[in-house]
Amino acid sequence: MMGNMGGMMKKVQEMQTKMQEMQKELETKTVEAEAGAGMVKVTMNGKQIVQSIDIDPSLLSPDEKEVLEDLIKAALNQAKEKVEEMSAEEMKKITGGI
């Protein structure tokens, strides 16, 4: 019985190591999505952090474009952080804080 537990613990540790490696790798990968036939583009990394937003200049005056892109990026990243916090709180309720 103890041998099985030791083997299972080793597999869990190996899985945790692989998960950490995968998470680091995801940070370096990005995806790009677009809407409005490419008039709005968003680049996000594998950790779901918005890297950039590009709004077609024809939609705004030149002065508004960069400010609006930065504000949207900041709001999206803040929303992601709040979702992560909410998820962590819900998991604490389920796991009893383990």
GROMACS .gro file of N, CA and C in nm:
model
  294
    1MET      N    1   0.082  -0.119   0.000
    1MET     CA    2   0.000   0.000   0.000
    1MET      C    3   0.086   0.126   0.000
    2MET      N    4   0.191   0.128   0.084
    2MET     CA    5   0.277   0.246   0.090
    2MET      C    6   0.355   0.266  -0.040
    3GLY      N    7   0.392   0.155  -0.106
    3GLY     CA    8   0.462   0.165  -0.233
    3GLY      C    9   0.377   0.233  -0.338
    4ASN      N   10   0.248   0.202  -0.337
    4ASN     CA   11   0.156   0.265  -0.431
    4ASN      C   12   0.142   0.415  -0.404
    5MET      N   13   0.139   0.451  -0.275
    5MET     CA   14   0.129   0.593  -0.240
    5MET      C   15   0.255   0.668  -0.284
    6GLY      N   16   0.371   0.607  -0.263
    6GLY     CA   17   0.496   0.671  -0.303
    6GLY      C   18   0.501   0.691  -0.453
    7GLY      N   19   0.457   0.591  -0.528
    7GLY     CA   20   0.454   0.602  -0.674
    7GLY      C   21   0.356   0.707  -0.721
    8MET      N   22   0.242   0.714  -0.652
    8MET     CA   23   0.141   0.811  -0.689
    8MET      C   24   0.191   0.954  -0.659
    9MET      N   25   0.257   0.971  -0.546
    9MET     CA   26   0.311   1.103  -0.510
    9MET      C   27   0.417   1.148  -0.611
   10LYS      N   28   0.498   1.054  -0.656
   10LYS     CA   29   0.601   1.087  -0.755
   10LYS      C   30   0.537   1.132  -0.885
   11LYS      N   31   0.429   1.063  -0.926
   11LYS     CA   32   0.359   1.101  -1.049
   11LYS      C   33   0.295   1.240  -1.035
   12VAL      N   34   0.241   1.268  -0.917
   12VAL     CA   35   0.181   1.400  -0.893
   12VAL      C   36   0.287   1.508  -0.903
   13GLN      N   37   0.404   1.484  -0.845
   13GLN     CA   38   0.513   1.582  -0.852
   13GLN      C   39   0.560   1.602  -0.996
   14GLU      N   40   0.569   1.494  -1.072
   14GLU     CA   41   0.608   1.504  -1.213
   14GLU      C   42   0.506   1.587  -1.290
   15MET      N   43   0.378   1.563  -1.261
   15MET     CA   44   0.272   1.636  -1.329
   15MET      C   45   0.278   1.785  -1.293
   16GLN      N   46   0.305   1.816  -1.167
   16GLN     CA   47   0.317   1.955  -1.125
   16GLN      C   48   0.433   2.023  -1.197
   17THR      N   49   0.544   1.954  -1.210
   17THR     CA   50   0.660   2.010  -1.280
   17THR      C   51   0.626   2.038  -1.426
   18LYS      N   52   0.559   1.942  -1.490
   18LYS     CA   53   0.521   1.961  -1.630
   18LYS      C   54   0.422   2.077  -1.645
   19MET      N   55   0.330   2.092  -1.550
   19MET     CA   56   0.234   2.202  -1.555
   19MET      C   57   0.306   2.336  -1.542
   20GLN      N   58   0.404   2.345  -1.452
   20GLN     CA   59   0.480   2.469  -1.436
   20GLN      C   60   0.558   2.502  -1.563
   21GLU      N   61   0.617   2.401  -1.625
   21GLU     CA   62   0.690   2.423  -1.750
   21GLU      C   63   0.596   2.471  -1.859
   22MET      N   64   0.477   2.411  -1.867
   22MET     CA   65   0.380   2.450  -1.967
   22MET      C   66   0.335   2.594  -1.945
   23GLN      N   67   0.313   2.633  -1.819
   23GLN     CA   68   0.270   2.769  -1.790
   23GLN      C   69   0.377   2.870  -1.830
   24LYS      N   70   0.504   2.839  -1.807
   24LYS     CA   71   0.611   2.929  -1.849
   24LYS      C   72   0.615   2.940  -2.001
   25GLU      N   73   0.595   2.828  -2.068
   25GLU     CA   74   0.596   2.828  -2.214
   25GLU      C   75   0.480   2.910  -2.269
   26LEU      N   76   0.364   2.901  -2.204
   26LEU     CA   77   0.248   2.976  -2.251
   26LEU      C   78   0.270   3.127  -2.243
   27GLU      N   79   0.350   3.171  -2.148
   27GLU     CA   80   0.379   3.314  -2.135
   27GLU      C   81   0.448   3.368  -2.259
   28THR      N   82   0.522   3.283  -2.329
   28THR     CA   83   0.598   3.329  -2.445
   28THR      C   84   0.519   3.320  -2.575
   29LYS      N   85   0.405   3.252  -2.573
   29LYS     CA   86   0.325   3.237  -2.694
   29LYS      C   87   0.214   3.342  -2.697
   30THR      N   88   0.178   3.387  -2.817
   30THR     CA   89   0.070   3.484  -2.831
   30THR      C   90  -0.028   3.440  -2.938
   31VAL      N   91  -0.148   3.494  -2.925
   31VAL     CA   92  -0.250   3.476  -3.028
   31VAL      C   93  -0.302   3.614  -3.064
   32GLU      N   94  -0.354   3.626  -3.186
   32GLU     CA   95  -0.413   3.752  -3.229
   32GLU      C   96  -0.555   3.724  -3.275
   33ALA      N   97  -0.646   3.809  -3.233
   33ALA     CA   98  -0.786   3.799  -3.275
   33ALA      C   99  -0.828   3.934  -3.331
   34GLU      N  100  -0.926   3.930  -3.418
   34GLU     CA  101  -0.971   4.056  -3.477
   34GLU      C  102  -1.121   4.057  -3.491
   35ALA      N  103  -1.175   4.178  -3.501
   35ALA     CA  104  -1.318   4.198  -3.521
   35ALA      C  105  -1.336   4.310  -3.623
   36GLY      N  106  -1.454   4.314  -3.683
   36GLY     CA  107  -1.481   4.420  -3.779
   36GLY      C  108  -1.390   4.416  -3.899
   37ALA      N  109  -1.369   4.296  -3.952
   37ALA     CA  110  -1.283   4.278  -4.070
   37ALA      C  111  -1.144   4.336  -4.047
   38GLY      N  112  -1.093   4.316  -3.926
   38GLY     CA  113  -0.958   4.360  -3.896
   38GLY      C  114  -0.947   4.503  -3.845
   39MET      N  115  -1.059   4.569  -3.821
   39MET     CA  116  -1.054   4.707  -3.775
   39MET      C  117  -1.013   4.717  -3.628
   40VAL      N  118  -1.033   4.609  -3.553
   40VAL     CA  119  -0.987   4.603  -3.414
   40VAL      C  120  -0.913   4.471  -3.398
   41LYS      N  121  -0.790   4.478  -3.350
   41LYS     CA  122  -0.708   4.359  -3.329
   41LYS      C  123  -0.658   4.356  -3.185
   42VAL      N  124  -0.655   4.235  -3.128
   42VAL     CA  125  -0.606   4.216  -2.992
   42VAL      C  126  -0.503   4.105  -2.994
   43THR      N  127  -0.390   4.130  -2.928
   43THR     CA  128  -0.288   4.027  -2.911
   43THR      C  129  -0.283   3.993  -2.762
   44MET      N  130  -0.288   3.861  -2.733
   44MET     CA  131  -0.290   3.814  -2.594
   44MET      C  132  -0.192   3.700  -2.581
   45ASN      N  133  -0.124   3.694  -2.464
   45ASN     CA  134  -0.032   3.582  -2.444
   45ASN      C  135  -0.107   3.462  -2.385
   46GLY      N  136  -0.037   3.352  -2.371
   46GLY     CA  137  -0.097   3.229  -2.322
   46GLY      C  138  -0.140   3.234  -2.178
   47LYS      N  139  -0.102   3.338  -2.106
   47LYS     CA  140  -0.147   3.357  -1.967
   47LYS      C  141  -0.268   3.449  -1.963
   48GLN      N  142  -0.324   3.476  -2.080
   48GLN     CA  143  -0.443   3.560  -2.096
   48GLN      C  144  -0.420   3.705  -2.057
   49ILE      N  145  -0.298   3.752  -2.078
   49ILE     CA  146  -0.265   3.893  -2.055
   49ILE      C  147  -0.267   3.963  -2.191
   50VAL      N  148  -0.346   4.070  -2.201
   50VAL     CA  149  -0.354   4.144  -2.326
   50VAL      C  150  -0.222   4.216  -2.347
   51GLN      N  151  -0.158   4.186  -2.459
   51GLN     CA  152  -0.029   4.246  -2.493
   51GLN      C  153  -0.047   4.375  -2.571
   52SER      N  154  -0.144   4.376  -2.663
   52SER     CA  155  -0.166   4.498  -2.741
   52SER      C  156  -0.306   4.498  -2.799
   53ILE      N  157  -0.352   4.619  -2.827
   53ILE     CA  158  -0.479   4.641  -2.895
   53ILE      C  159  -0.450   4.739  -3.007
   54ASP      N  160  -0.504   4.711  -3.125
   54ASP     CA  161  -0.484   4.801  -3.238
   54ASP      C  162  -0.620   4.834  -3.296
   55ILE      N  163  -0.655   4.962  -3.295
   55ILE     CA  164  -0.781   5.010  -3.350
   55ILE      C  165  -0.750   5.085  -3.478
   56ASP      N  166  -0.820   5.049  -3.584
   56ASP     CA  167  -0.799   5.115  -3.713
   56ASP      C  168  -0.817   5.266  -3.697
   57PRO      N  169  -0.721   5.344  -3.744
   57PRO     CA  170  -0.726   5.490  -3.727
   57PRO      C  171  -0.851   5.555  -3.788
   58SER      N  172  -0.912   5.491  -3.886
   58SER     CA  173  -1.030   5.551  -3.948
   58SER      C  174  -1.149   5.556  -3.852
   59LEU      N  175  -1.142   5.481  -3.742
   59LEU     CA  176  -1.252   5.479  -3.646
   59LEU      C  177  -1.245   5.593  -3.544
   60LEU      N  178  -1.129   5.658  -3.533
   60LEU     CA  179  -1.107   5.760  -3.430
   60LEU      C  180  -1.022   5.875  -3.482
   61SER      N  181  -1.021   5.981  -3.403
   61SER     CA  182  -0.925   6.086  -3.435
   61SER      C  183  -0.787   6.038  -3.390
   62PRO      N  184  -0.679   6.088  -3.450
   62PRO     CA  185  -0.544   6.041  -3.416
   62PRO      C  186  -0.509   6.051  -3.267
   63ASP      N  187  -0.555   6.155  -3.201
   63ASP     CA  188  -0.523   6.173  -3.059
   63ASP      C  189  -0.591   6.069  -2.970
   64GLU      N  190  -0.708   6.025  -3.009
   64GLU     CA  191  -0.785   5.931  -2.927
   64GLU      C  192  -0.735   5.788  -2.938
   65LYS      N  193  -0.679   5.752  -3.050
   65LYS     CA  194  -0.644   5.613  -3.079
   65LYS      C  195  -0.556   5.548  -2.972
   66GLU      N  196  -0.441   5.605  -2.945
   66GLU     CA  197  -0.347   5.543  -2.851
   66GLU      C  198  -0.402   5.540  -2.709
   67VAL      N  199  -0.465   5.649  -2.667
   67VAL     CA  200  -0.522   5.654  -2.532
   67VAL      C  201  -0.630   5.548  -2.516
   68LEU      N  202  -0.718   5.537  -2.613
   68LEU     CA  203  -0.827   5.439  -2.606
   68LEU      C  204  -0.772   5.296  -2.606
   69GLU      N  205  -0.672   5.267  -2.688
   69GLU     CA  206  -0.611   5.134  -2.690
   69GLU      C  207  -0.553   5.098  -2.554
   70ASP      N  208  -0.480   5.193  -2.493
   70ASP     CA  209  -0.420   5.168  -2.361
   70ASP      C  210  -0.526   5.148  -2.254
   71LEU      N  211  -0.633   5.228  -2.256
   71LEU     CA  212  -0.739   5.215  -2.157
   71LEU      C  213  -0.811   5.081  -2.169
   72ILE      N  214  -0.838   5.039  -2.291
   72ILE     CA  215  -0.905   4.910  -2.311
   72ILE      C  216  -0.816   4.796  -2.264
   73LYS      N  217  -0.688   4.802  -2.298
   73LYS     CA  218  -0.594   4.699  -2.256
   73LYS      C  219  -0.589   4.690  -2.104
   74ALA      N  220  -0.580   4.803  -2.037
   74ALA     CA  221  -0.575   4.805  -1.891
   74ALA      C  222  -0.704   4.749  -1.830
   75ALA      N  223  -0.818   4.786  -1.886
   75ALA     CA  224  -0.946   4.737  -1.833
   75ALA      C  225  -0.960   4.586  -1.852
   76LEU      N  226  -0.920   4.536  -1.967
   76LEU     CA  227  -0.928   4.391  -1.992
   76LEU      C  228  -0.838   4.314  -1.897
   77ASN      N  229  -0.717   4.362  -1.876
   77ASN     CA  230  -0.625   4.293  -1.785
   77ASN      C  231  -0.673   4.300  -1.640
   78GLN      N  232  -0.734   4.412  -1.601
   78GLN     CA  233  -0.788   4.423  -1.466
   78GLN      C  234  -0.907   4.328  -1.448
   79ALA      N  235  -0.990   4.316  -1.551
   79ALA     CA  236  -1.103   4.223  -1.545
   79ALA      C  237  -1.054   4.079  -1.531
   80LYS      N  238  -0.948   4.044  -1.602
   80LYS     CA  239  -0.890   3.910  -1.592
   80LYS      C  240  -0.841   3.883  -1.451
   81GLU      N  241  -0.773   3.981  -1.390
   81GLU     CA  242  -0.724   3.965  -1.253
   81GLU      C  243  -0.840   3.945  -1.156
   82LYS      N  244  -0.949   4.019  -1.174
   82LYS     CA  245  -1.065   4.005  -1.086
   82LYS      C  246  -1.129   3.868  -1.101
   83VAL      N  247  -1.134   3.816  -1.222
   83VAL     CA  248  -1.188   3.682  -1.244
   83VAL      C  249  -1.100   3.578  -1.174
   84GLU      N  250  -0.968   3.595  -1.182
   84GLU     CA  251  -0.877   3.502  -1.115
   84GLU      C  252  -0.896   3.506  -0.963
   85GLU      N  253  -0.911   3.626  -0.907
   85GLU     CA  254  -0.934   3.640  -0.763
   85GLU      C  255  -1.066   3.574  -0.723
   86MET      N  256  -1.170   3.598  -0.802
   86MET     CA  257  -1.300   3.540  -0.774
   86MET      C  258  -1.292   3.387  -0.780
   87SER      N  259  -1.224   3.335  -0.879
   87SER     CA  260  -1.209   3.190  -0.893
   87SER      C  261  -1.133   3.132  -0.775
   88ALA      N  262  -1.028   3.201  -0.731
   88ALA     CA  263  -0.950   3.154  -0.616
   88ALA      C  264  -1.036   3.150  -0.490
   89GLU      N  265  -1.119   3.251  -0.471
   89GLU     CA  266  -1.207   3.254  -0.353
   89GLU      C  267  -1.308   3.139  -0.358
   90GLU      N  268  -1.362   3.112  -0.475
   90GLU     CA  269  -1.457   3.002  -0.489
   90GLU      C  270  -1.390   2.868  -0.464
   91MET      N  271  -1.267   2.854  -0.512
   91MET     CA  272  -1.192   2.729  -0.488
   91MET      C  273  -1.164   2.710  -0.339
   92LYS      N  274  -1.136   2.822  -0.269
   92LYS     CA  275  -1.112   2.814  -0.123
   92LYS      C  276  -1.236   2.761  -0.053
   93LYS      N  277  -1.353   2.807  -0.097
   93LYS     CA  278  -1.478   2.762  -0.037
   93LYS      C  279  -1.495   2.612  -0.056
   94ILE      N  280  -1.461   2.565  -0.175
   94ILE     CA  281  -1.478   2.422  -0.207
   94ILE      C  282  -1.377   2.336  -0.135
   95THR      N  283  -1.251   2.382  -0.131
   95THR     CA  284  -1.143   2.299  -0.074
   95THR      C  285  -1.125   2.324   0.075
   96GLY      N  286  -1.195   2.418   0.131
   96GLY     CA  287  -1.180   2.446   0.272
   96GLY      C  288  -1.047   2.512   0.305
   97GLY      N  289  -0.988   2.582   0.208
   97GLY     CA  290  -0.862   2.654   0.232
   97GLY      C  291  -0.740   2.566   0.231
   98ILE      N  292  -0.751   2.443   0.183
   98ILE     CA  293  -0.637   2.350   0.180
   98ILE      C  294  -0.531   2.402   0.085
   0.00000   0.00000   0.00000
